[in-house]
Each structure stands twice: as structure tokens, then as C-alpha cells.
Tab-separated table of C-alpha atoms in Angstrom:
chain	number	residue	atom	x	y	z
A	1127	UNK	CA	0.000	0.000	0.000
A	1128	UNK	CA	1.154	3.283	-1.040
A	1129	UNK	CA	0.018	6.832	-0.479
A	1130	UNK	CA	-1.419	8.482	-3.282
A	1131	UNK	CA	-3.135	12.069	-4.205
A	1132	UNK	CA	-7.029	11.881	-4.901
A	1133	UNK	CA	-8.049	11.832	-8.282
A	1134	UNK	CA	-11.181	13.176	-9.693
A	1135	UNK	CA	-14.055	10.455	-9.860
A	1136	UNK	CA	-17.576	10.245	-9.684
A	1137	UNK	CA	-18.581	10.724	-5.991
A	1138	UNK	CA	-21.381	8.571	-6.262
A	1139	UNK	CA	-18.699	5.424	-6.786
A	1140	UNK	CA	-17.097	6.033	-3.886
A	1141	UNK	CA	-20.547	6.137	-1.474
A	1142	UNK	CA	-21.482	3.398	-3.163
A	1143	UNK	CA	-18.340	1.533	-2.391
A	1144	UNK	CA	-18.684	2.849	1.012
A	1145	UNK	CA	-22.097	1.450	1.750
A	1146	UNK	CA	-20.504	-1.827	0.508
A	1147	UNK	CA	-17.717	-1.924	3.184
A	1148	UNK	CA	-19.812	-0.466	5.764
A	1149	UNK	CA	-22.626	-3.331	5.720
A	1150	UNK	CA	-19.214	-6.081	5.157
A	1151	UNK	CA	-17.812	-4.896	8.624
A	1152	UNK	CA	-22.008	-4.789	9.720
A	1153	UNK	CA	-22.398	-8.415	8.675
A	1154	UNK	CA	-19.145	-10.069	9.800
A	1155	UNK	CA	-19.102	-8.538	13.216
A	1156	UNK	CA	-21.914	-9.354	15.406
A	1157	UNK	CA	-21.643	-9.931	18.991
A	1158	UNK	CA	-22.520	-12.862	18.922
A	1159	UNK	CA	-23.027	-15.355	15.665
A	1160	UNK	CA	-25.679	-16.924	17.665
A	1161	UNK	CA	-27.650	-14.119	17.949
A	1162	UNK	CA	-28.538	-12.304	14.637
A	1163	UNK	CA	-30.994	-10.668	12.910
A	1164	UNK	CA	-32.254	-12.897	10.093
A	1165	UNK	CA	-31.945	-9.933	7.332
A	1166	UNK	CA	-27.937	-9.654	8.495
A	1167	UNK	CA	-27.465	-13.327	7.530
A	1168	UNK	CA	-26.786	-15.212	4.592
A	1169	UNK	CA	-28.894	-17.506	3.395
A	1170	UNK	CA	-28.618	-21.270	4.844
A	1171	UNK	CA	-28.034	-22.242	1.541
A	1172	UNK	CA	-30.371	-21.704	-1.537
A	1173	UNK	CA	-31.726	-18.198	-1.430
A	1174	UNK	CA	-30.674	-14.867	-1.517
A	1175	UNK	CA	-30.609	-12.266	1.600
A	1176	UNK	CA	-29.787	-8.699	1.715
A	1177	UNK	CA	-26.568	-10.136	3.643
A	1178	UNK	CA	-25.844	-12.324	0.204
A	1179	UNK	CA	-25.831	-8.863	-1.897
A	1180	UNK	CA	-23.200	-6.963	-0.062
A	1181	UNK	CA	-19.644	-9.413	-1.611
A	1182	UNK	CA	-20.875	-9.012	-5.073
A	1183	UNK	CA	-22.063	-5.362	-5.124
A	1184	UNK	CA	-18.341	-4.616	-3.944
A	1185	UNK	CA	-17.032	-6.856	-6.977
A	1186	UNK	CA	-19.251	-4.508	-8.758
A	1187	UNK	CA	-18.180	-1.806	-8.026
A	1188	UNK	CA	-14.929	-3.035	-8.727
A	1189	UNK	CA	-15.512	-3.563	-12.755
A	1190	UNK	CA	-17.110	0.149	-12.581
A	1191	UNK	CA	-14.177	1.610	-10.828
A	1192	UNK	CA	-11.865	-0.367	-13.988
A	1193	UNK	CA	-14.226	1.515	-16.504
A	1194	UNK	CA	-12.610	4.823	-14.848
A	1195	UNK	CA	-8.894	3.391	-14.453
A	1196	UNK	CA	-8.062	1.099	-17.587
A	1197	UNK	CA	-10.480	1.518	-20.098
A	1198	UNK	CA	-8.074	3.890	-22.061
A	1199	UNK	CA	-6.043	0.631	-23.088
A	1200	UNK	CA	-8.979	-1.450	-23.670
A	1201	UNK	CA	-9.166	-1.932	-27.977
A	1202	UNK	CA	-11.704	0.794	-28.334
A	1203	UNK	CA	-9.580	3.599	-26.868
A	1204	UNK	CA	-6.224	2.574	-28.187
A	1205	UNK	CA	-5.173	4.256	-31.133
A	1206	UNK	CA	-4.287	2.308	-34.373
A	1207	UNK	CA	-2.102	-1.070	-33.613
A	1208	UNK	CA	-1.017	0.608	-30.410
A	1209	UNK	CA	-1.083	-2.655	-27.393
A	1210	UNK	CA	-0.774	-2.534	-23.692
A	1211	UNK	CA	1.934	-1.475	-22.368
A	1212	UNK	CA	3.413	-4.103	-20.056
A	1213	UNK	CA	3.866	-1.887	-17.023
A	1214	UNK	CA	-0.336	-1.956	-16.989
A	1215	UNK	CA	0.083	-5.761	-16.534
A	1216	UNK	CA	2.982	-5.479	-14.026
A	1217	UNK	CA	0.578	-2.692	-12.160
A	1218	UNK	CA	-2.290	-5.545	-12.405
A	1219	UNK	CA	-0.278	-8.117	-11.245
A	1220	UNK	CA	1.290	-6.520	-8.470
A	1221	UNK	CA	-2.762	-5.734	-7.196
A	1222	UNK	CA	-3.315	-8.854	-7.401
A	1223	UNK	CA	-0.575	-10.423	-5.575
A	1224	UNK	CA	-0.806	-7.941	-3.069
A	1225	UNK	CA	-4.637	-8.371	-2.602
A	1226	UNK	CA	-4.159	-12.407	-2.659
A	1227	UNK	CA	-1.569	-12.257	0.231
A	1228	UNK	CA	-3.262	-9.996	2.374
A	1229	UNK	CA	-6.259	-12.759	1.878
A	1230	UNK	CA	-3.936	-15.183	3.579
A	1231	UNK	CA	-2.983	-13.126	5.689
A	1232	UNK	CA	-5.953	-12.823	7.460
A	1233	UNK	CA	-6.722	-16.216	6.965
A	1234	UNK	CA	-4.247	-17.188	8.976
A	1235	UNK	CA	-3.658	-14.432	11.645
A	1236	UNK	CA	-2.282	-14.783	14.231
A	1237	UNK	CA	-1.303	-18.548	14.148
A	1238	UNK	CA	-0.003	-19.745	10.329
A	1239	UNK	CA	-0.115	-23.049	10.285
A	1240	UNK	CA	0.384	-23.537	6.120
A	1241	UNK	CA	-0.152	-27.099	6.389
A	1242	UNK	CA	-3.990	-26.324	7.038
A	1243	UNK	CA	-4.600	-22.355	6.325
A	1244	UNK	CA	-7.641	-21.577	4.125
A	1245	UNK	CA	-6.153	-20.291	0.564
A	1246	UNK	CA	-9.258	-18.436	-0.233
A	1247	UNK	CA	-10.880	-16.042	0.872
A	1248	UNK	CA	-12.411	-12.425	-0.131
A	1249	UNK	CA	-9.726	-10.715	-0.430
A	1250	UNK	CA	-8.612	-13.345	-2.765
A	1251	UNK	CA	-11.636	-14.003	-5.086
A	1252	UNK	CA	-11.434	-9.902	-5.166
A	1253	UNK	CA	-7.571	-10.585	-6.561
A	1254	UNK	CA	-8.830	-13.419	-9.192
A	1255	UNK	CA	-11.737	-11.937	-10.185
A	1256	UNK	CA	-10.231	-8.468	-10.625
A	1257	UNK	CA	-7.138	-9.864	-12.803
A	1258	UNK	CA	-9.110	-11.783	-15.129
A	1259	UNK	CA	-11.842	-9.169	-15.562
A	1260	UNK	CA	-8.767	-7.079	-16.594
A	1261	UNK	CA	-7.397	-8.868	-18.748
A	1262	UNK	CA	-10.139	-9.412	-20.591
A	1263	UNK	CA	-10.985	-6.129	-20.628
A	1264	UNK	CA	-7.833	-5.132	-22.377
A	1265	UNK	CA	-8.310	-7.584	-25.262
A	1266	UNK	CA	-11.515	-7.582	-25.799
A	1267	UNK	CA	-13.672	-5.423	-27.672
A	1268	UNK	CA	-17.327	-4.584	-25.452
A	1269	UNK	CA	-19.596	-7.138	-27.433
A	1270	UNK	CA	-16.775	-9.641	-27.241
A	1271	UNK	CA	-17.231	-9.013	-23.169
A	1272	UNK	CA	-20.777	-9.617	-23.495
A	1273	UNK	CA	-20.446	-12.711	-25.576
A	1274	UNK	CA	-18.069	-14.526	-23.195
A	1275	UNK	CA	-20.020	-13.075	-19.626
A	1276	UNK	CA	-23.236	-15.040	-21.548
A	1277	UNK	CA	-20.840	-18.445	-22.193
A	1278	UNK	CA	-19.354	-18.402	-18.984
A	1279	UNK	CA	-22.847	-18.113	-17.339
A	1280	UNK	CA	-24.327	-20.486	-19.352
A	1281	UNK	CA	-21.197	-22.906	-19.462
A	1282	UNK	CA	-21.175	-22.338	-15.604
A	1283	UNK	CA	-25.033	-23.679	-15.760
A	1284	UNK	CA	-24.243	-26.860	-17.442
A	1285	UNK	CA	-21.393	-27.905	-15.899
A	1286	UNK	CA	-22.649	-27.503	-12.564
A	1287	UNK	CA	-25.642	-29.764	-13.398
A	1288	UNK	CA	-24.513	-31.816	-15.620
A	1289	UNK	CA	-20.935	-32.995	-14.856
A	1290	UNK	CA	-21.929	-35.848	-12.734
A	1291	UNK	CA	-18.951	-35.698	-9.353
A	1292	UNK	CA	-17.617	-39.005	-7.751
A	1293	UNK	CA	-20.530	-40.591	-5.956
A	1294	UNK	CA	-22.894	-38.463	-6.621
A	1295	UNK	CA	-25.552	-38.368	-9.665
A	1296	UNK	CA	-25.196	-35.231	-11.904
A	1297	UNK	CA	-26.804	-31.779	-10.915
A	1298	UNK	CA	-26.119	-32.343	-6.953
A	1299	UNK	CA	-25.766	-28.963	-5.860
A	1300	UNK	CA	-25.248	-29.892	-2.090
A	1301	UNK	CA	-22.335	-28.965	-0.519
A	1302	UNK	CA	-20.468	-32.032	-0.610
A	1303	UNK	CA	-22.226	-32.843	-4.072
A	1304	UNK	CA	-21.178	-30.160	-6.325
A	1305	UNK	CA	-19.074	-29.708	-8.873
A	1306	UNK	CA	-17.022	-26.670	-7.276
A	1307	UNK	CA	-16.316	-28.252	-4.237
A	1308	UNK	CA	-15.029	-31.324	-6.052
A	1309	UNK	CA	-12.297	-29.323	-7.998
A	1310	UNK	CA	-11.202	-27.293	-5.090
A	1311	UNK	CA	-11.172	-30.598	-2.916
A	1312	UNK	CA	-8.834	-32.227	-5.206
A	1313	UNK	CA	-6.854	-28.748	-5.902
A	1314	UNK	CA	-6.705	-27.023	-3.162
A	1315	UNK	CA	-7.522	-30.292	-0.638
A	1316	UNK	CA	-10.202	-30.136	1.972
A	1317	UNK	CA	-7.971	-29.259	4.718
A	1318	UNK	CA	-7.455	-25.580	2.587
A	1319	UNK	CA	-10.851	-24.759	2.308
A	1320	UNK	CA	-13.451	-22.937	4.703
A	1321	UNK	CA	-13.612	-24.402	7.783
A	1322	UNK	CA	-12.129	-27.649	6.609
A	1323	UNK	CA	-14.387	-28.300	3.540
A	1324	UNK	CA	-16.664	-29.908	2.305
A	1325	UNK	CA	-16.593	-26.636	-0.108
A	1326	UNK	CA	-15.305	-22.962	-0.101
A	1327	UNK	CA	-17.979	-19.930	-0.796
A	1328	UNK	CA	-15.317	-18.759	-2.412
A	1329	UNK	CA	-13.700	-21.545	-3.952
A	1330	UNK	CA	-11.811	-21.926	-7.368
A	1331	UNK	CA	-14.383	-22.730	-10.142
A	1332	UNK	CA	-17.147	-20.236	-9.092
A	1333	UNK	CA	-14.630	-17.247	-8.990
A	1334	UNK	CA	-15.435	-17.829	-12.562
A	1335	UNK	CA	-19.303	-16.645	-12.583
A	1336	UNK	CA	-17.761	-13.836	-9.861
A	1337	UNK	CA	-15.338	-12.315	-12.730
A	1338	UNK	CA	-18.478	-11.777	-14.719
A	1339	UNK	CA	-19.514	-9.860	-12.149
A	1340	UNK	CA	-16.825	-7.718	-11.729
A	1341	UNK	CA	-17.448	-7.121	-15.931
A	1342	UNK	CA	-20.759	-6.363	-15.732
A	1343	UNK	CA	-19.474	-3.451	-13.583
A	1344	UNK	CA	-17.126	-2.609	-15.980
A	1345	UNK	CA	-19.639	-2.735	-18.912
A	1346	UNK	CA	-21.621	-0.376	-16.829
A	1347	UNK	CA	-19.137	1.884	-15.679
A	1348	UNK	CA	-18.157	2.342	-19.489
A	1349	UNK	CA	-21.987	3.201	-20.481
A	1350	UNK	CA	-21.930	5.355	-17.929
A	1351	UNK	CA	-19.192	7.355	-18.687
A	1352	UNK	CA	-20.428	7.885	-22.634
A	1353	UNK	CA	-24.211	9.158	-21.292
A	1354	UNK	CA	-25.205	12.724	-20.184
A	1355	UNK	CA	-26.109	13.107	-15.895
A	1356	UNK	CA	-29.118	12.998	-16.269
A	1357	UNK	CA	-32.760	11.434	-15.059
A	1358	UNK	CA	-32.507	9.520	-18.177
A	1359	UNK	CA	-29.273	7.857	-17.844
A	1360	UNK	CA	-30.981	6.733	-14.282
A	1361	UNK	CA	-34.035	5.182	-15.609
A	1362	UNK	CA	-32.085	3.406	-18.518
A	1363	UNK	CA	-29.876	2.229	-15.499
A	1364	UNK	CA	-32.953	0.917	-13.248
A	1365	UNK	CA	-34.350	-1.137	-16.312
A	1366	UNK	CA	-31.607	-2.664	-17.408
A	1367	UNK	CA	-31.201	-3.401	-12.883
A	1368	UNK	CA	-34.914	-4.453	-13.536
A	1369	UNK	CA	-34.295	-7.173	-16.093
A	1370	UNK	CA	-30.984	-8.250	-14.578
A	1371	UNK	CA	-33.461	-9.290	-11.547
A	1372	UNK	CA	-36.396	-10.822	-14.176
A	1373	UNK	CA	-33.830	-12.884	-15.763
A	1374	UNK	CA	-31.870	-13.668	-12.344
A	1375	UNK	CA	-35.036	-14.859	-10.824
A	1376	UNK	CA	-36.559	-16.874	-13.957
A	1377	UNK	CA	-32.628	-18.449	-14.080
A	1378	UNK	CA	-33.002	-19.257	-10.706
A	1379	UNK	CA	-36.212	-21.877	-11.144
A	1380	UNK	CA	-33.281	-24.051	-12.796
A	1381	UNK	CA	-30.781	-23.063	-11.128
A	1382	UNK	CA	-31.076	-22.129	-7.860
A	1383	UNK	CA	-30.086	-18.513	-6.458
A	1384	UNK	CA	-26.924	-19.433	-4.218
A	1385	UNK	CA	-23.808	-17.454	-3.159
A	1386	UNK	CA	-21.308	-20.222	-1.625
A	1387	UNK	CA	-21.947	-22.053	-5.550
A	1388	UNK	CA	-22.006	-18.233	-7.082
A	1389	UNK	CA	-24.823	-19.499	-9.556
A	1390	UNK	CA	-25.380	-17.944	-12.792
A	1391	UNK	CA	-28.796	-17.225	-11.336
A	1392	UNK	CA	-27.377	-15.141	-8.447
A	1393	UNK	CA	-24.719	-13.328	-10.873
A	1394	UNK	CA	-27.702	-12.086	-12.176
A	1395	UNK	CA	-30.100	-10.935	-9.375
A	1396	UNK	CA	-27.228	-9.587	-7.394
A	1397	UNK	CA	-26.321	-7.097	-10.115
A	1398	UNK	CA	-29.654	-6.088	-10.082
A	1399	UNK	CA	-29.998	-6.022	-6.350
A	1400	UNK	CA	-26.398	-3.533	-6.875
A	1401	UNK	CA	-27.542	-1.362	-10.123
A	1402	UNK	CA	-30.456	-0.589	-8.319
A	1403	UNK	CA	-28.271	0.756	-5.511
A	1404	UNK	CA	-26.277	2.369	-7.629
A	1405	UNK	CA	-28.671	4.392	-9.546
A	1406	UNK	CA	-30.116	5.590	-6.431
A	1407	UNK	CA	-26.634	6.592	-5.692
A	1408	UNK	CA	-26.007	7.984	-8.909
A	1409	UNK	CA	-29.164	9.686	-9.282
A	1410	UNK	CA	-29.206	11.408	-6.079
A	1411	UNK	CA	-25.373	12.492	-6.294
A	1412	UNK	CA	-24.606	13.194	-9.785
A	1413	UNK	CA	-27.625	14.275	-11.251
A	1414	UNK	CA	-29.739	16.029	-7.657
A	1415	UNK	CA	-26.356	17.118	-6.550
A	1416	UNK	CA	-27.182	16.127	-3.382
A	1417	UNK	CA	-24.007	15.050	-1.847
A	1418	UNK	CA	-24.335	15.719	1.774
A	1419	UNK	CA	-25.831	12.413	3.053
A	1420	UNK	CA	-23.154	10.458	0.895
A	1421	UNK	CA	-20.443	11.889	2.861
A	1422	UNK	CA	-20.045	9.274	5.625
A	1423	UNK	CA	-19.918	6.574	3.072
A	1424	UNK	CA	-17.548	8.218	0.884
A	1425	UNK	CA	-15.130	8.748	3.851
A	1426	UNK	CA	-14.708	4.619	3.901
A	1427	UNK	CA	-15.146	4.339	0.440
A	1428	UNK	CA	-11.646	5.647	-0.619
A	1429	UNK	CA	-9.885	3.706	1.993
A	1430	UNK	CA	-12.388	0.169	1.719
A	1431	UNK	CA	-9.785	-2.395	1.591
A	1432	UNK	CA	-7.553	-1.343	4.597
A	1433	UNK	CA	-11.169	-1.093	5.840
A	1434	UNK	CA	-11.999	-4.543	5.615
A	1435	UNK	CA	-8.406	-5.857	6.751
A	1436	UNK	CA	-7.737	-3.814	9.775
A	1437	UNK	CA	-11.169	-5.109	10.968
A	1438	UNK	CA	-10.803	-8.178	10.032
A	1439	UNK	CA	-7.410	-8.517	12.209
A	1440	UNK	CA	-9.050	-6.708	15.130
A	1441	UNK	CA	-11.940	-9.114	15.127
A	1442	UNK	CA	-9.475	-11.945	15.308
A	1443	UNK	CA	-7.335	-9.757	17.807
A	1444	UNK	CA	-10.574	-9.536	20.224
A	1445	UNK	CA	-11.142	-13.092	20.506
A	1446	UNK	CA	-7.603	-14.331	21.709
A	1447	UNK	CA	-7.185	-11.541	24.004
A	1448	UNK	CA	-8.594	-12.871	27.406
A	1449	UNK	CA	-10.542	-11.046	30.564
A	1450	UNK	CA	-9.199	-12.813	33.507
A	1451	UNK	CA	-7.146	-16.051	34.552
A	1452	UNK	CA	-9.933	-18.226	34.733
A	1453	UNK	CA	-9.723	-21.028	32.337
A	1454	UNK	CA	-13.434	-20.278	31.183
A	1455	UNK	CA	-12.647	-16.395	31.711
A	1456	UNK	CA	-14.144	-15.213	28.075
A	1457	UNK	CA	-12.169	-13.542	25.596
A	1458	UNK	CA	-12.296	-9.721	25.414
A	1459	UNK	CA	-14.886	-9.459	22.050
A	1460	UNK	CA	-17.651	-11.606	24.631
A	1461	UNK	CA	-16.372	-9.797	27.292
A	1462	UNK	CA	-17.837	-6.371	25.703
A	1463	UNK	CA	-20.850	-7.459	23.872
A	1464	UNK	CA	-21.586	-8.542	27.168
A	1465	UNK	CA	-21.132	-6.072	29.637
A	1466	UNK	CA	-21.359	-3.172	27.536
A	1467	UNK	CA	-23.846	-4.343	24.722
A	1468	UNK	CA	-26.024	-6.923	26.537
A	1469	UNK	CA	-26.288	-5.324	29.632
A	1470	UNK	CA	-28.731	-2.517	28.513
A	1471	UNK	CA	-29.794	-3.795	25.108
A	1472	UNK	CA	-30.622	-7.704	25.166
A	1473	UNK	CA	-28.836	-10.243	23.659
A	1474	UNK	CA	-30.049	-9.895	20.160
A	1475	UNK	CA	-30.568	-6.088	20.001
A	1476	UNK	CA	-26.616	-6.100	21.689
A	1477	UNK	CA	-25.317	-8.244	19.182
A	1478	UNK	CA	-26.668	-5.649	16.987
A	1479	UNK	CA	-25.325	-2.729	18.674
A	1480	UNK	CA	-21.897	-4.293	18.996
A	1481	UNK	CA	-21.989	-4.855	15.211
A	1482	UNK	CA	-22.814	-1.413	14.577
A	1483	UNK	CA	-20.177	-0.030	16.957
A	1484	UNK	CA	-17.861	-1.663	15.151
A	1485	UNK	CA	-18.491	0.095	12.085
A	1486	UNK	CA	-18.480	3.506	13.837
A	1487	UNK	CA	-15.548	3.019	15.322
A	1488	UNK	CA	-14.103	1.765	11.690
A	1489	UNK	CA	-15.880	5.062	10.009
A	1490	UNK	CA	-13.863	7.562	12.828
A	1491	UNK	CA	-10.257	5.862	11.823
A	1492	UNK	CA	-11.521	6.576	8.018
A	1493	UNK	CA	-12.800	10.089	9.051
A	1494	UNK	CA	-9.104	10.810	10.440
A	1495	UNK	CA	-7.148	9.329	7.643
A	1496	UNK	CA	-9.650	11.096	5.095
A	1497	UNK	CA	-8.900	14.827	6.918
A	1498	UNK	CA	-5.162	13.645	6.176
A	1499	UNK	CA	-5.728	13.034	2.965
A	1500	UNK	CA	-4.359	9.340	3.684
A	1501	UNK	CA	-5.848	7.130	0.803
A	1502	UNK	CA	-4.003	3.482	0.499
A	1503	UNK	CA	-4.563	2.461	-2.438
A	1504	UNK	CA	-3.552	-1.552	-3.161
């Protein structure tokens, strides 16, 4: 991470990135996992909850943010035979690698133990995704994007219900059944995946569906950029959100809306769960000028991924730090959803308190870094 100057951008990408990070730290902090509100949850499995549309609306976010930061090299903006120049692939790489480690990183904070640490993670289907999106996007034309976002979803489809896995008949999309968590058991081996396998949400062969994700950002952030800031780009934006969702939906009859498999189905309804958020956002900031309420948002928007890691390591930091010499004495995180959270607010209303805490605490580090114009950019 390096310090950089602030560049001139659409505001309404960083809110929207901002609301993404802010509900991630909501979502993976409670004070206690076994209290939760069921709307801060993913689903159990099939299904899709608000929870479920907070990863991918990030990834979105991250294609639209490459629309504003590489499309001058993809082949419509370079001029005659000119190619990439090979320090945009070092850059890309170097984001990658970066992002991937930090992944494992957390993974394995503070105890790494390499012989059984997860290898994926967030940070590092954020990594995958974002360097094949880019790639792609800087050798393929638009409709060429299009074309192979359609096969991937579609190929996705069939090989997920019709490549029969060891044991199991063809189309088992269980957790031990599928497709996905074959491959990444005999890739990565059980012992590297979440919580010892059977599969990984974010496993190997679904980061696939997830870079399409990250594209249709990048297709969007493109059309944005090339219409006028107006009502009407809004309302072209919310239709196009609208039949994502029709289509996402309809898809999901067949094949079922699920984020740990990353279904085609769920590609589809949670970009148009996230256009829909981003209009508003758009709407409101770029064409209402109304930029006030966006403020807090923006302020952890330009700093999201130090965001998510420094909580991330303070979560884990919280739960090996122990109150007391007891044996049973709990560790500090229980210790304060307890007597600070539970103690006036319930168990479930504390957990939810803690959780949002959290966040404000996270948002007054990014308000301090933001008044020192400290952005870290990865």
C-alpha cells in the first residue's frame, strides 16, 4: 500500500463503495453469531438475503471503478495497432498479488499453520476476479465481453448440473455434491478450504461466474461514462437493474439462487440487487447534486480495503485476548458485547449494537485518515 493524491471520480462510486464496506464490517461482526438478525445473515443455503448482496455489489463496483482506471487501453480507446503497455500488466499483477496475500494473511492471523490455512478467501476471489476481468478487458472489444459473460454463465449452468462428481448423480448442488467443491477438494484439498471443507464460498471454479460480475461493472461503468447526468441515464440504469433481476429470478427456477456455488442465477439478481443501488446513488449524487448524506460513506469508500483488513485482524485480535485467569474467563470481544452491549440492550438487540459499533468506530479511523488526505490504495 502506497500513499497516493485523490483523483477526480464520480462521488457517487465512492458512497457506493462505502455502503458496501460499511454493511461487510455490519455483517461479519456481530456480537454474537448466535444471535442475529435474520436480514444480516446469509442464506442457509439456496436463497438470496440482503446479507448475500453486499460481496458481489463490492465486486461490482470493482468492474465500474476499472471503466474509470483502464479503459483507455482497452481496444476501443487505443489508437491504431497501439497494445498494452506491459507496465499496466505489471501494475495488475502486483494488485493482485498484493490483494491475494493480504487474503492469507488474514486467513491465517495470528497462528499460520500452512499445512492447514484456508487459501481463499475475499480478499482473494477480489484478486482473481479483478485480474481476469482485466485482462479481458484489455483484449476484448465490449460485445466480445458480453459474448463470453453469456458463455461463462451459461457454461457455468451446465457444468454444474450436468458434470456428474464421484458418488454423486449429476446436478447435486449440495455442498459435498457439487461440482465446485469437487475441484477445489482435489486442488486445493479439503484441509485448505473454509472451515475444513466440504466446499469454499469462495472456492476456485465459481470465482469464474464472480469475474463476470466484476465485468458487468465494468460494462456499466463504461456506459456510464459515454451518457449525459441525467434522469434519463438513471431510468435506462434501473431497467436494465430491472431485467438483470427478471432474468436472475426466472434463471433461478433451474438453477437455484446461491452465493457459496455463485450461480449464474445469483450473478444475475445480485447485479440487479447492486444497479439498483447504484442508480439511487447515482441519481441522487450526480444528477440532484445532493451530496451531503453520501459523505459518511464516501469517507470509507476511498480507503475500503484497509477497511476490511484492519477489521478483520481486530476481530481476530478480540477473541484471543482474554478477561481474567480463569480457564473459562471469556475472551475480550464476549467480554464487551456482554457487559457493555447486553447489559442494557438484550442479547439480540446487543449483538446488533456491537456490530454497529464496530463500524463507527471503523468510520472515525476513516474520518481521520480522510482529513489527512491518507488514501491506500492496493
Amino acid at each position: 500500500m502506497t500513499l497516493i493524491n485523490t483523483k477526480i471520480r464520480l462521488i457517487s462510486l465512492d458512497v457506493f463503495r462505502g455502503i458496501a464496506i460499511a454493511a461487510m464490517i455490519l455483517v461479519n461482526n456481530p456480537g454474537s453469531w448466535g444471535y442475529m438478525y435474520p436480514v444480516l445473515q446469509h442464506a442457509q443455503w439456496h436463497g438470496c438475503t440482503p446479507t448475500d448482496v453486499v460481496f458481489p455489489s463490492f465486486l461490482l463496483i470493482v468492474g465500474v471503478a476499472i471503466a474509470f482506471s483502464l479503459s483507455k487501453f482497452s481496444p476501443e480507446h487505443r489508437l491504431g495497432g497501439d497494445g498494452v503497455p506491459p507496465s499496466v500488466y505489471s501494475r495488475i499483477g502486483r494488485r493482485c498479488l498484493l490483494l491475494f496475500l493480504l487474503g492469507l494473511i488474514l486467513n491465517g492471523f495470528p497462528n499460520y499453520d500452512l499445512a492447514n490455512i484456508r487459501i481463499m478467501g475475499v480478499l482473494q476471489r477480489i484478486a482473481i476476479a479483478y485480474g481476469l476481468s482485466a485482462i479481458a478487458i484489455l483484449n476484448l472489444s465490449r460485445r466480445q465481453l458480453w459474448l463470453i459473460s453469456i458463455f461463462t454463465l451459461i457454461g457455468y449452468w451446465l457444468a454444474m448440473t450436468m458434470i456428474p462428481v464421484p458418488g454423486y448423480s449429476p446436478g447435486n448442488l449440495s455442498p459435498e455434491g457439487n461440482l465446485g467443491a469437487f475441484i477445489d477438494q482435489t486442488i486445493l484439498g479439503s484441509h485448505h478450504l473454509w472451515r475444513g471443507g466440504p466446499y469454499d464460498p469462495e472456492g476456485l471454479f465459481s470465482t469464474a461466474p464472480a469475474t463476470v460480475t466484476v465485468i458487468i461493472g465494468y460494462l456499466t461503468g463504461e456506459w456510464l461514462k459515454s451518457q449525459p447526468r441525467n434522469s434519463l441515464t438513471v431510468i435506462n440504469l434501473v431497467m436494465f437493474a430491472l431485467s438483470s433481476l427478471v432474468v436472475g429470478y426466472l434463471w433461478g427456477i433451474w438453477f437455484p439462487i446461491n452465493k457459496a456455488l455463485w450461480t449464474s442465477s445469483y450473478v444475475l439478481v445480485t447485479a440487479g440487487w447492486g444497479l439498483l443501488l447504484l442508480a439511487f446513488c447515482y441519481g441522487v449524487i450526480e444528477v440532484k447534486n445532493w451530496r451531503r448524506w453520501g459523505k459518511p460513506f464516501e469517507i470509507m469508500g476511498v480507503n475500503a480495503i484497509f477497511l476490511f483488513v484492519a477489521s478483520g485482524l481486530l476481530a481476530r485480535i478480540l477473541i484471543r485476548i482474554r478477561v481474567g485467569s480463569e480457564p473459562v474467563s471469556p475472551n475480550l470481544k464476549t467480554w464487551i458485547y456482554e457487559n457493555i452491549f447486553v447489559s442494557w440492550a438484550g442479547f439480540l438487540n446487543g449483538s446488533l449494537m456491537y456490530a454497529v459499533a464496530t463500524v463507527i468506530f471503523w468510520w472515525a479511523i476513516a474520518y481521520i485518515m480522510y482529513n489527512r488526505r491518507w488514501f491506500l490504495k492496493v
